[in-house]
Tab-separated table of C-alpha atoms and ligand atoms in Angstrom:
chain	number	residue	atom	x	y	z
A	1	UNK	CA	106.822	143.915	123.835
A	2	UNK	CA	105.931	147.485	122.964
A	3	UNK	CA	107.425	148.917	119.786
A	4	UNK	CA	109.626	151.975	120.195
A	5	UNK	CA	110.916	153.875	117.168
A	6	UNK	CA	113.856	156.221	117.642
A	7	UNK	CA	114.493	158.847	114.958
A	8	UNK	CA	118.061	160.036	115.285
A	9	UNK	CA	120.051	162.869	113.737
A	10	UNK	CA	123.527	164.327	113.973
A	11	UNK	CA	123.100	165.328	117.650
A	12	UNK	CA	122.985	161.619	118.565
A	13	UNK	CA	126.642	161.304	117.550
A	14	UNK	CA	127.797	164.729	118.813
A	15	UNK	CA	129.098	163.253	122.084
A	16	UNK	CA	131.195	160.851	120.017
A	17	UNK	CA	132.957	163.877	118.538
A	18	UNK	CA	131.190	163.820	115.179
A	19	UNK	CA	130.231	167.250	113.856
A	20	UNK	CA	126.585	168.197	113.429
A	21	UNK	CA	125.468	170.122	110.329
A	22	UNK	CA	123.534	173.204	111.405
A	23	UNK	CA	124.833	174.083	114.884
A	24	UNK	CA	127.350	176.948	115.194
A	25	UNK	CA	130.595	175.519	113.817
A	26	UNK	CA	128.615	172.745	112.089
A	27	UNK	CA	129.700	171.169	108.813
A	28	UNK	CA	127.534	173.315	106.542
A	29	UNK	CA	129.203	176.427	107.939
A	30	UNK	CA	132.593	175.151	106.828
A	31	UNK	CA	131.687	173.452	103.548
A	32	UNK	CA	129.205	174.757	100.960
A	33	UNK	CA	126.550	172.056	100.953
A	34	UNK	CA	125.889	172.444	97.203
A	35	UNK	CA	129.594	171.722	96.488
A	36	UNK	CA	129.896	168.532	98.545
A	37	UNK	CA	126.423	167.029	98.936
A	38	UNK	CA	124.579	167.409	95.625
A	39	UNK	CA	124.739	165.577	92.252
A	40	UNK	CA	125.755	168.911	90.683
A	41	UNK	CA	128.692	169.242	93.102
A	42	UNK	CA	129.769	165.707	92.172
A	43	UNK	CA	129.595	166.493	88.435
A	44	UNK	CA	131.610	169.653	88.942
A	45	UNK	CA	134.331	168.378	91.243
A	46	UNK	CA	134.255	164.703	92.240
A	47	UNK	CA	137.681	164.958	93.904
A	48	UNK	CA	136.377	167.606	96.325
A	49	UNK	CA	133.304	165.520	97.146
A	50	UNK	CA	135.374	162.357	97.690
A	51	UNK	CA	137.778	164.313	99.880
A	52	UNK	CA	134.904	165.628	102.027
A	53	UNK	CA	133.588	162.097	102.625
A	54	UNK	CA	137.120	160.701	103.096
A	55	UNK	CA	137.493	163.162	105.966
A	56	UNK	CA	134.106	162.168	107.419
A	57	UNK	CA	135.081	158.477	107.190
A	58	UNK	CA	138.426	159.124	108.884
A	59	UNK	CA	136.649	160.992	111.694
A	60	UNK	CA	134.220	158.094	112.063
A	61	UNK	CA	137.010	155.514	112.263
A	62	UNK	CA	138.541	157.569	115.096
A	63	UNK	CA	135.200	157.730	116.982
A	64	UNK	CA	133.354	155.398	119.313
A	65	UNK	CA	129.681	154.938	120.220
A	66	UNK	CA	128.747	157.163	123.172
A	67	UNK	CA	126.700	156.399	126.289
A	68	UNK	CA	123.517	157.380	124.457
A	69	UNK	CA	124.079	154.792	121.717
A	70	UNK	CA	124.782	152.198	124.419
A	71	UNK	CA	121.681	153.024	126.440
A	72	UNK	CA	119.507	152.542	123.364
A	73	UNK	CA	120.941	149.022	123.159
A	74	UNK	CA	120.115	148.426	126.861
A	75	UNK	CA	116.536	149.526	126.228
A	76	UNK	CA	116.149	146.607	123.797
A	77	UNK	CA	115.634	144.470	126.933
A	78	UNK	CA	112.322	146.238	127.477
A	79	UNK	CA	111.185	147.405	124.039
A	80	UNK	CA	111.187	146.247	120.447
A	81	UNK	CA	113.394	149.102	119.248
A	82	UNK	CA	113.754	150.242	115.645
A	83	UNK	CA	116.233	153.006	114.966
A	84	UNK	CA	115.588	155.170	111.934
A	85	UNK	CA	118.616	157.377	111.522
A	86	UNK	CA	119.568	160.258	109.286
A	87	UNK	CA	123.154	159.627	110.325
A	88	UNK	CA	125.581	158.078	107.899
A	89	UNK	CA	127.907	156.848	110.659
A	90	UNK	CA	127.733	153.272	111.959
A	91	UNK	CA	127.768	154.080	115.685
A	92	UNK	CA	124.323	152.590	116.412
A	93	UNK	CA	125.428	149.286	114.863
A	94	UNK	CA	128.812	149.367	116.593
A	95	UNK	CA	127.067	149.946	119.936
A	96	UNK	CA	124.985	146.828	119.229
A	97	UNK	CA	121.549	148.099	118.169
A	98	UNK	CA	119.874	145.315	116.265
A	99	UNK	CA	117.510	147.166	113.908
A	100	UNK	CA	118.922	150.254	112.236
A	101	UNK	CA	117.574	151.833	109.063
A	102	UNK	CA	119.746	154.473	107.391
A	103	UNK	CA	117.716	157.091	105.554
A	104	UNK	CA	120.633	159.069	104.143
A	105	UNK	CA	123.043	156.262	103.289
A	106	UNK	CA	126.166	154.964	104.979
A	107	UNK	CA	129.712	156.341	105.127
A	108	UNK	CA	131.299	152.890	105.263
A	109	UNK	CA	129.706	151.929	101.942
A	110	UNK	CA	130.322	153.131	98.396
A	111	UNK	CA	128.428	152.491	95.226
A	112	UNK	CA	129.026	152.243	91.548
A	113	UNK	CA	128.082	155.184	89.349
A	114	UNK	CA	127.302	152.670	86.587
A	115	UNK	CA	124.097	150.869	85.719
A	116	UNK	CA	122.805	148.824	88.667
A	117	UNK	CA	124.454	151.090	91.252
A	118	UNK	CA	125.986	148.155	93.083
A	119	UNK	CA	126.909	148.842	96.712
A	120	UNK	CA	130.219	147.766	98.305
A	121	UNK	CA	131.649	147.898	101.823
A	122	UNK	CA	134.598	150.234	102.304
A	123	UNK	CA	137.737	148.465	103.485
A	124	UNK	CA	138.554	149.866	106.950
A	125	UNK	CA	142.238	149.372	106.221
A	126	UNK	CA	141.935	151.546	103.087
A	127	UNK	CA	139.094	153.934	103.792
A	128	UNK	CA	139.951	156.586	101.180
A	129	UNK	CA	138.097	156.610	97.887
A	130	UNK	CA	139.677	158.640	95.108
A	131	UNK	CA	138.981	159.581	91.517
A	132	UNK	CA	140.017	156.501	89.518
A	133	UNK	CA	138.819	153.990	92.147
A	134	UNK	CA	136.487	151.768	90.134
A	135	UNK	CA	133.951	149.027	90.801
A	136	UNK	CA	134.713	145.575	89.293
A	137	UNK	CA	132.740	146.567	86.166
A	138	UNK	CA	134.929	149.622	85.646
A	139	UNK	CA	132.719	152.448	86.879
A	140	UNK	CA	133.861	155.198	89.256
A	141	UNK	CA	132.838	154.621	92.887
A	142	UNK	CA	130.917	157.339	94.740
A	143	UNK	CA	129.889	157.720	98.397
A	144	UNK	CA	126.759	155.715	99.298
A	145	UNK	CA	125.094	158.881	100.568
A	146	UNK	CA	121.738	160.421	99.686
A	147	UNK	CA	122.604	163.897	98.448
A	148	UNK	CA	120.273	166.872	98.334
A	149	UNK	CA	118.098	166.591	95.254
A	150	UNK	CA	118.264	162.768	95.241
A	151	UNK	CA	115.432	160.453	96.179
A	152	UNK	CA	115.410	158.759	99.588
A	153	UNK	CA	114.918	155.065	98.754
A	154	UNK	CA	114.250	154.000	102.369
A	155	UNK	CA	111.580	156.602	103.130
A	156	UNK	CA	108.612	154.279	102.576
A	157	UNK	CA	110.076	151.560	104.763
A	158	UNK	CA	110.763	154.180	107.430
A	159	UNK	CA	107.213	155.566	107.250
A	160	UNK	CA	105.832	152.042	107.644
A	161	UNK	CA	108.001	151.447	110.723
A	162	UNK	CA	106.961	154.776	112.284
A	163	UNK	CA	103.288	154.102	111.581
A	164	UNK	CA	103.433	150.913	113.683
A	165	UNK	CA	105.175	152.249	116.752
A	166	UNK	CA	103.709	152.524	120.259
A	167	UNK	CA	106.209	155.188	121.344
A	168	UNK	CA	108.196	157.640	119.192
A	169	UNK	CA	111.469	159.192	120.313
A	170	UNK	CA	113.288	161.913	118.354
A	171	UNK	CA	116.923	162.570	119.251
A	172	UNK	CA	119.373	165.205	118.005
A	173	UNK	CA	117.817	166.367	114.765
A	174	UNK	CA	116.870	169.900	113.785
A	175	UNK	CA	113.962	168.406	111.756
A	176	UNK	CA	114.797	170.720	108.898
A	177	UNK	CA	115.447	168.189	106.172
A	178	UNK	CA	112.555	166.550	104.328
A	179	UNK	CA	111.309	163.952	103.756
A	180	UNK	CA	112.986	162.692	106.978
A	181	UNK	CA	111.402	165.422	109.125
A	182	UNK	CA	107.943	164.468	107.843
A	183	UNK	CA	108.228	160.962	109.312
A	184	UNK	CA	106.879	162.171	112.675
A	185	UNK	CA	103.527	162.694	110.945
A	186	UNK	CA	103.205	158.957	110.277
A	187	UNK	CA	102.981	158.110	113.982
A	188	UNK	CA	99.555	156.955	115.236
A	189	UNK	CA	97.570	159.686	116.942
A	190	UNK	CA	97.833	159.872	120.704
A	191	UNK	CA	100.990	157.786	121.180
A	192	UNK	CA	103.664	159.216	123.506
A	193	UNK	CA	106.235	161.277	121.562
A	194	UNK	CA	109.510	162.379	123.186
A	195	UNK	CA	112.109	164.777	121.836
A	196	UNK	CA	115.646	164.909	123.234
A	197	UNK	CA	117.752	167.903	122.208
A	198	UNK	CA	119.712	170.496	124.211
A	199	UNK	CA	118.408	173.231	121.907
A	200	UNK	CA	114.993	174.343	120.807
A	201	UNK	CA	113.488	172.368	117.917
A	202	UNK	CA	110.193	173.359	116.322
A	203	UNK	CA	107.629	170.602	116.864
A	204	UNK	CA	103.961	170.545	117.748
A	205	UNK	CA	102.714	170.788	121.334
A	206	UNK	CA	101.932	167.252	122.334
A	207	UNK	CA	105.580	166.260	122.443
A	208	UNK	CA	107.355	165.578	125.739
A	209	UNK	CA	110.533	167.644	125.413
A	210	UNK	CA	113.687	166.618	127.258
A	211	UNK	CA	116.059	169.538	126.803
A	212	UNK	CA	119.306	167.668	127.318
A	213	UNK	CA	122.151	166.125	125.363
A	214	UNK	CA	121.615	162.609	124.036
A	215	UNK	CA	123.151	160.494	126.852
A	216	UNK	CA	121.671	162.444	129.716
A	217	UNK	CA	118.370	162.758	127.896
A	218	UNK	CA	118.113	159.028	127.216
A	219	UNK	CA	118.680	158.295	130.946
A	220	UNK	CA	115.753	160.536	131.729
A	221	UNK	CA	113.687	158.961	128.968
A	222	UNK	CA	114.452	155.457	130.257
A	223	UNK	CA	113.213	156.382	133.730
A	224	UNK	CA	109.948	157.693	132.303
A	225	UNK	CA	109.457	154.790	129.873
A	226	UNK	CA	110.026	152.080	132.416
A	227	UNK	CA	107.178	153.519	134.447
A	228	UNK	CA	104.777	153.726	131.474
B	1	OAD	P1	121.434	169.139	112.300
B	1	OAD	O1	122.864	169.579	112.390
B	1	OAD	O2	120.533	169.900	111.412
B	1	OAD	O3	120.788	169.137	113.750
B	1	OAD	C1	121.482	168.594	114.835
B	1	OAD	C2	120.611	168.667	116.061
B	1	OAD	O4	121.322	168.031	117.131
B	1	OAD	C3	120.281	170.089	116.530
B	1	OAD	O5	118.896	170.208	116.826
B	1	OAD	C4	121.133	170.254	117.796
B	1	OAD	O6	120.534	171.108	118.762
B	1	OAD	C5	121.177	168.823	118.293
B	1	OAD	N1	122.318	168.496	119.195
B	1	OAD	C6	123.531	169.078	119.291
B	1	OAD	N2	124.265	168.470	120.243
B	1	OAD	C7	123.511	167.478	120.764
B	1	OAD	C8	123.698	166.477	121.779
B	1	OAD	N3	124.844	166.387	122.460
B	1	OAD	N4	122.690	165.625	122.033
B	1	OAD	C9	121.511	165.711	121.359
B	1	OAD	N5	121.274	166.622	120.389
B	1	OAD	C10	122.255	167.489	120.093
B	1	OAD	O7	121.470	167.576	111.902
B	1	OAD	P2	120.317	166.656	111.318
B	1	OAD	O8	118.971	167.123	111.752
B	1	OAD	O9	120.706	165.268	111.598
B	1	OAD	O10	121.924	165.015	105.349
B	1	OAD	O11	120.482	166.952	109.794
B	1	OAD	C11	119.669	166.262	108.860
B	1	OAD	C12	120.402	166.033	107.576
B	1	OAD	O12	120.916	167.264	107.092
B	1	OAD	C13	121.620	165.154	107.701
B	1	OAD	O13	121.311	163.779	107.653
B	1	OAD	C14	122.471	165.573	106.546
B	1	OAD	C15	122.286	167.060	106.630
B	1	OAD	O14	122.412	167.764	105.476
B	1	OAD	C16	122.718	164.769	104.295
B	1	OAD	O15	123.904	165.003	104.288
B	1	OAD	C17	121.999	164.167	103.149
């Protein structure tokens, strides 16, 4: 079976009602990124940061995987699919994708701010994390999210996965955030590369661009791939 790596970003979940970051009306227009998604923001006002992610988690719990997520699961019948996502939602997993790597962390997990940085699942029945919510060793819990200025622990695993793929598909990312955006450069030379996005995204020329939203775009992609 051919390997197919899918790099996904916020646009993948847009049709599920989850806000993107940099589109008009996106999250970074409403919330100053340095206040809610940096270690400095956390030091300054942990309650504000926790509130921001509590809202994201609530939105996620009210959302469902969209047709695009489901079609990527269907494509597992034909390809060995690895999803490398910048998204912190769990919609790929809930749709049924079997291999999902999260580059920027996961909303439904939290971790200890103490030594060891142990990671815990968030209880769906009590999804809010507040100042004073502690891990069993007594340290404050923080979102299990990679903030700006923090290292991306999964980047080497992701680069390895991309370097082995036979086909690369990029869906719904503005490719503005590094190191994630640099992953495309790890693909072998000459393999087919597809990009699905309703808006223009700066990439080099030998990319097959499908200028559509995720679900419609993945239908089109599937038709092309099954003839490859
Ligand atoms: P962006 O908000 O930067 O980009 C979203 C992309 O999705 C844009 O290119 C849109 O055109 C596209 N898009 C919008 N609607 C779509 C649809 N229905 N179908 C397909 N594409 C659509 O989001 P990311 O590139 O994912 O990191 O952002 C990368 C990182 O920046 C995020 O992981 C987040 C953010 O800061 C952290 O919070 C650490």
